[in-house]
Coordinates of C-alpha atoms and ligand atoms in Angstrom, one line a residue:
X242 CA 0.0 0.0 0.0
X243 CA 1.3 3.3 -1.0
X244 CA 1.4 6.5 1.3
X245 CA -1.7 7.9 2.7
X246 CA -2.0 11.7 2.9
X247 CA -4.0 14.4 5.1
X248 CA -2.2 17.3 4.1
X249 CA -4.0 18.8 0.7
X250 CA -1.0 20.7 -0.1
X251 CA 1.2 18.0 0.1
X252 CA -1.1 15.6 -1.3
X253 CA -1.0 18.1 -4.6
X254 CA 2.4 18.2 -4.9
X255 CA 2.7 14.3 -5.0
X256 CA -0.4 14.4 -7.3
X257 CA 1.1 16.5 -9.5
X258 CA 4.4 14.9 -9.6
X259 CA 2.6 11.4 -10.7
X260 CA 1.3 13.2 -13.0
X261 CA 3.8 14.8 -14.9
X262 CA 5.4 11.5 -14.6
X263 CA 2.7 9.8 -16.6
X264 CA 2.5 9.4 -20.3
X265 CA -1.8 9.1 -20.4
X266 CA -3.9 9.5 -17.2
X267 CA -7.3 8.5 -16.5
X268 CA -10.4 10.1 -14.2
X269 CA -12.3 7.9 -12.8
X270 CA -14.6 9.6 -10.8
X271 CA -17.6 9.6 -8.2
X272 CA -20.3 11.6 -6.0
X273 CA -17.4 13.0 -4.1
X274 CA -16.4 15.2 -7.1
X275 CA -19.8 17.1 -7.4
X276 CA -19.8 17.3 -3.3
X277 CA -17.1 19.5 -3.5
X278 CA -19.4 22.0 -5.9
X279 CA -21.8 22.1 -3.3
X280 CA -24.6 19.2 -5.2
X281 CA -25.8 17.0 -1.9
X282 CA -25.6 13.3 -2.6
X283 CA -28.9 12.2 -3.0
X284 CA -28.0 9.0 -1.0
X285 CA -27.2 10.9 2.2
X286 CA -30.6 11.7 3.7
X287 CA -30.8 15.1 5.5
X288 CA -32.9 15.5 8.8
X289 CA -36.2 16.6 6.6
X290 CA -35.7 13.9 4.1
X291 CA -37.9 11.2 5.9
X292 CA -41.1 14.1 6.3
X293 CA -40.4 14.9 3.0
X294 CA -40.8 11.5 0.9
X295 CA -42.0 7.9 1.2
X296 CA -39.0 6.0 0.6
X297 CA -35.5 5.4 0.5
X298 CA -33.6 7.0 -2.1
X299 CA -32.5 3.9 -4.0
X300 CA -36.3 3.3 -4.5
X301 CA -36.9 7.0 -5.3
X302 CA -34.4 6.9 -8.1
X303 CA -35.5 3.4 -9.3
X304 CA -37.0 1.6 -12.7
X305 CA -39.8 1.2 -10.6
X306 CA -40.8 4.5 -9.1
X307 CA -40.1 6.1 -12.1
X308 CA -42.8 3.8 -13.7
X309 CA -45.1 2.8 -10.8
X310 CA -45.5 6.8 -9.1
X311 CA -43.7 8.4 -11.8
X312 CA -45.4 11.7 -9.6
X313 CA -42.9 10.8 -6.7
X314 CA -40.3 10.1 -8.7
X315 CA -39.9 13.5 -10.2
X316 CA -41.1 15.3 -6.7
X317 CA -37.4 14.0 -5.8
X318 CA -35.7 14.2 -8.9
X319 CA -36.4 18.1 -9.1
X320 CA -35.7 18.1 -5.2
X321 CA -32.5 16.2 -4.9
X322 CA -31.1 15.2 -8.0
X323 CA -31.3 18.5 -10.0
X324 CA -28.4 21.2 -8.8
X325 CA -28.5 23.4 -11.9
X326 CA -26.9 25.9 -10.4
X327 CA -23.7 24.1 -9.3
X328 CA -20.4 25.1 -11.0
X329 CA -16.9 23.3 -11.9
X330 CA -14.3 23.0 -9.0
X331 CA -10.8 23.1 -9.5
X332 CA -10.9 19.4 -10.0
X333 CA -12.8 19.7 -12.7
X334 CA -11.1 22.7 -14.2
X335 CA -8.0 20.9 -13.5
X336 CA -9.1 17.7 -15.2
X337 CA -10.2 19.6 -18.5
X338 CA -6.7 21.3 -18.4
X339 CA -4.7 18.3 -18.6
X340 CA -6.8 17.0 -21.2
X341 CA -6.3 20.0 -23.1
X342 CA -2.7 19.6 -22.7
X343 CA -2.6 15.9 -24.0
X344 CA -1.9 14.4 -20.6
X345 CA -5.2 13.2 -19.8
X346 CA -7.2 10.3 -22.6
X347 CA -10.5 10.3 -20.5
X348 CA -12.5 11.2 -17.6
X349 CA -15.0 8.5 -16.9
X350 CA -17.5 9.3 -13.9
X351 CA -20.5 8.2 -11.7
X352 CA -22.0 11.5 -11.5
X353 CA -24.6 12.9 -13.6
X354 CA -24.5 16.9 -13.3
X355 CA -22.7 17.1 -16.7
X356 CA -19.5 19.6 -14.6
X357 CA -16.8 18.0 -16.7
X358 CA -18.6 19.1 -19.8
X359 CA -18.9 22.4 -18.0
X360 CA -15.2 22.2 -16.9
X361 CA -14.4 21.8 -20.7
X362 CA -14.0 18.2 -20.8
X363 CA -14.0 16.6 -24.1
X364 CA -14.0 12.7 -23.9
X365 CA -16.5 11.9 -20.5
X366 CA -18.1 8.6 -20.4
X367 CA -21.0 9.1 -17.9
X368 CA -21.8 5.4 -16.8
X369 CA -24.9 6.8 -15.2
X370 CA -26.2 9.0 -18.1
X371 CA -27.1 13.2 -17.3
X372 CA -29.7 15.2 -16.3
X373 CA -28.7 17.6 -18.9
X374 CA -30.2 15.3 -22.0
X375 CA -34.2 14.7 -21.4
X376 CA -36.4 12.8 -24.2
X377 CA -40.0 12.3 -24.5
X378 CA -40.5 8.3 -24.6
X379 CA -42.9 8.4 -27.3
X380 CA -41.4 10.8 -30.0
X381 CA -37.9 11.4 -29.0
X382 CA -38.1 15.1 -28.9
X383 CA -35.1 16.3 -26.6
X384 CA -35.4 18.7 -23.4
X385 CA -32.8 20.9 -21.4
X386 CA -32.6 20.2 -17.7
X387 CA -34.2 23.6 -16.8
X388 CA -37.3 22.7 -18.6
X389 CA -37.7 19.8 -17.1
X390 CA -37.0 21.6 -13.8
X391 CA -39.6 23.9 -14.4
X392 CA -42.4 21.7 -15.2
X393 CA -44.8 20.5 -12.6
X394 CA -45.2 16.9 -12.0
X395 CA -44.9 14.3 -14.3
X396 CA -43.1 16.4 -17.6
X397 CA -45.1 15.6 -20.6
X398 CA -43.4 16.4 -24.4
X399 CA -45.2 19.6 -25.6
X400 CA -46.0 17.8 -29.3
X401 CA -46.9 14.5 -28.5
X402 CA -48.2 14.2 -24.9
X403 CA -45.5 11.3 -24.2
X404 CA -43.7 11.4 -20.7
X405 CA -40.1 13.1 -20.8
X406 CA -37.1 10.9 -19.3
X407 CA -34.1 11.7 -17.9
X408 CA -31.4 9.9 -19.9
X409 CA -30.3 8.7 -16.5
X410 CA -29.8 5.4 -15.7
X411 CA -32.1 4.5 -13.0
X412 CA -31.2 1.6 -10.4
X413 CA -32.6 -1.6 -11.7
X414 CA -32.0 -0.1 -15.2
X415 CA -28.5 -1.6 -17.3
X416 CA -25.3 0.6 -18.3
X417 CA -25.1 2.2 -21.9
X418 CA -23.0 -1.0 -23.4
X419 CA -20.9 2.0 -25.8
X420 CA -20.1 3.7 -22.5
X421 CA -19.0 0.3 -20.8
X422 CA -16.7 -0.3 -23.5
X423 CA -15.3 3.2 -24.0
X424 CA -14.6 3.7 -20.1
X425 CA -13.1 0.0 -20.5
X426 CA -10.7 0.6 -23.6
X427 CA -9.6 4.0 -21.4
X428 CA -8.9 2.1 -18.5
X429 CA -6.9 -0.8 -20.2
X430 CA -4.8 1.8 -21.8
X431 CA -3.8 4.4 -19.5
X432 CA -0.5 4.1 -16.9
X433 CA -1.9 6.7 -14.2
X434 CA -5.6 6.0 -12.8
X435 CA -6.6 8.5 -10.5
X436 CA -10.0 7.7 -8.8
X437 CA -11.4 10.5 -6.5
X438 CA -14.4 11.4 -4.9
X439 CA -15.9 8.0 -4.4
X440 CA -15.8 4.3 -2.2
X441 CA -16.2 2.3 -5.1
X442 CA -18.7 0.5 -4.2
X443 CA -21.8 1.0 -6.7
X444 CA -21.5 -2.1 -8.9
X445 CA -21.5 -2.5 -11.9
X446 CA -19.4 0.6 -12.0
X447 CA -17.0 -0.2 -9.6
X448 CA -15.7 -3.8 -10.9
X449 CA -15.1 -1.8 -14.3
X450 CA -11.6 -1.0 -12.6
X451 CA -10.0 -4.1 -11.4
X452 CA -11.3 -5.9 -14.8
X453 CA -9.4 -3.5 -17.0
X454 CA -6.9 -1.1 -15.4
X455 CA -3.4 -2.8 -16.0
X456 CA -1.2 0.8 -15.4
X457 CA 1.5 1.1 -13.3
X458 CA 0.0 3.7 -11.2
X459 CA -2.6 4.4 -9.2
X460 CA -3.7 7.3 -7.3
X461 CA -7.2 7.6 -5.0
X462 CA -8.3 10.9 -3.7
X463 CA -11.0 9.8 -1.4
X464 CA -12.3 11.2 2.1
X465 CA -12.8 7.5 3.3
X466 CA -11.1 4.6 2.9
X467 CA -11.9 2.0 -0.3
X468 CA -11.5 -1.1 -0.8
X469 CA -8.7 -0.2 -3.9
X470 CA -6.4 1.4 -1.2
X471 CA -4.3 -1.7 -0.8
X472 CA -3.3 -1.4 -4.2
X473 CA -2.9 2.4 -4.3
X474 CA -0.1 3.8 -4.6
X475 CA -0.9 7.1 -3.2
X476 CA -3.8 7.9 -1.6
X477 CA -4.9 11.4 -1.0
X478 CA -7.4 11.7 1.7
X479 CA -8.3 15.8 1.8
X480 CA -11.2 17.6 -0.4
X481 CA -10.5 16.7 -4.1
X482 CA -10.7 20.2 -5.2
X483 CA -7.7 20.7 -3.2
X484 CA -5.9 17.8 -3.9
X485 CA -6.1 19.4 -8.1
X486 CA -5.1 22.8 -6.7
X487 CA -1.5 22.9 -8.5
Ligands
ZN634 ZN1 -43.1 13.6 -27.8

């Protein structure tokens, strides 16, 4: 097990060395990174949560909510899920920097807030999907995240009547397959991994990274421990945002 650091200064100056070490890094990312903007996880109730809805979140954000009290569903989605006004951190910015510099291949991540597009990220694979793209089921017409926002209960398409989704992927709902495979082909061919901001332990997301990463390197910037940190070999446990502050 590599070195474990508290200190965020010092945990970006290691960082940053790795990294200009490296010949093509990887993102792999989680909740933890859009924390740090200020967007709640969803799977952390707050005190008012349990007056405010009937279930647990993992049910609120399921297949079967979303089909069975579709009126629930997006009570919490709007509630809980949608942050529109949430903007890049610095390790975001930072990410979308090195990519611009040629250093970084690919940021995949867990979150669905679309920030690394914001950041100025190029090549994201969102395992999870983003609130940013909305279609109606029936027609396909698209929707921005804001409209959807601003409707009232269940969002209907305005020229067919269908119901408007999220192009999230809901629990009990499978992974986009091009997504799988593009976040796999990034992972088997990167020598830096750096995975921040979350435990790893949402499947099917998290196996992705001990089936494919075969680098030399790799870097977690987590709060809490994970069950990767044996293999780590430098793990960077202080906000994120300062961790990328170099
Ligand atoms: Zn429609």
């Amino acid at each position: 097990m590599g070195k474990t650091i508290i200190d965020a200064t010092q945990a970006a100056a290691e960082l940053k060395a790795l990294i200009d070490d490296a010949q093509s890094v990887v993102f792999f990312g989680g909740a933890g990174v859009s924390t740090a903007s200020g967007i709640p996880d969803f799977r952390s109730p707050t005190g008012l949560y349990s007056q405010k809805f009937k279930w647990p979140p993992e049910y609120m954000l399921s297949h079967s909510c979303y089909v069975d009290h579709p009126e629930d569903f997006f009570d919490f989605y709007r509630d809980r899920v949608l942050a529109l006004d949430a903007k890049p951190n610095q390790a975001h910015l930072k990410l979308a920097e090195l990519e611009a510099q040629g250093k970084l291949t690919a940021v995949i991540t867990q979150n669905i807030d679309g920030l690394h597009q914001a950041a100025g990220s190029q090549n994201v694979f969102e395992l999870h999907g983003s609130v940013l793209r909305n279609y109606c089921e029936k027609c396909g017409t698209s929707y921005t995240a804001q409209w959807v926002r601003d409707t009232k209960g269940v969002p209907t398409c305005e020229k067919c009547g269908g119901r408007v989704k999220p192009d999230v992927v809901l629990y009990e709902e499978g992974l986009d397959n091009d997504v799988l495979t593009g976040a796999a082909m990034a992972l088997a061919t990167c020598d830096l991994l750096i995975i921040g901001g979350t435990s790893l332990v949402v499947y099917p997301a998290a196996a992705l990274v001990p089936q494919f990463f075969r680098g030399s390197t790799l870097v977690i910037c987590n709060l809490e421990p994970t069950p990767q940190d044996a293999s780590a070999d430098l793990i960077c446990a202080c906000d994120i945002a300062k961790a990328f502050d170099f």
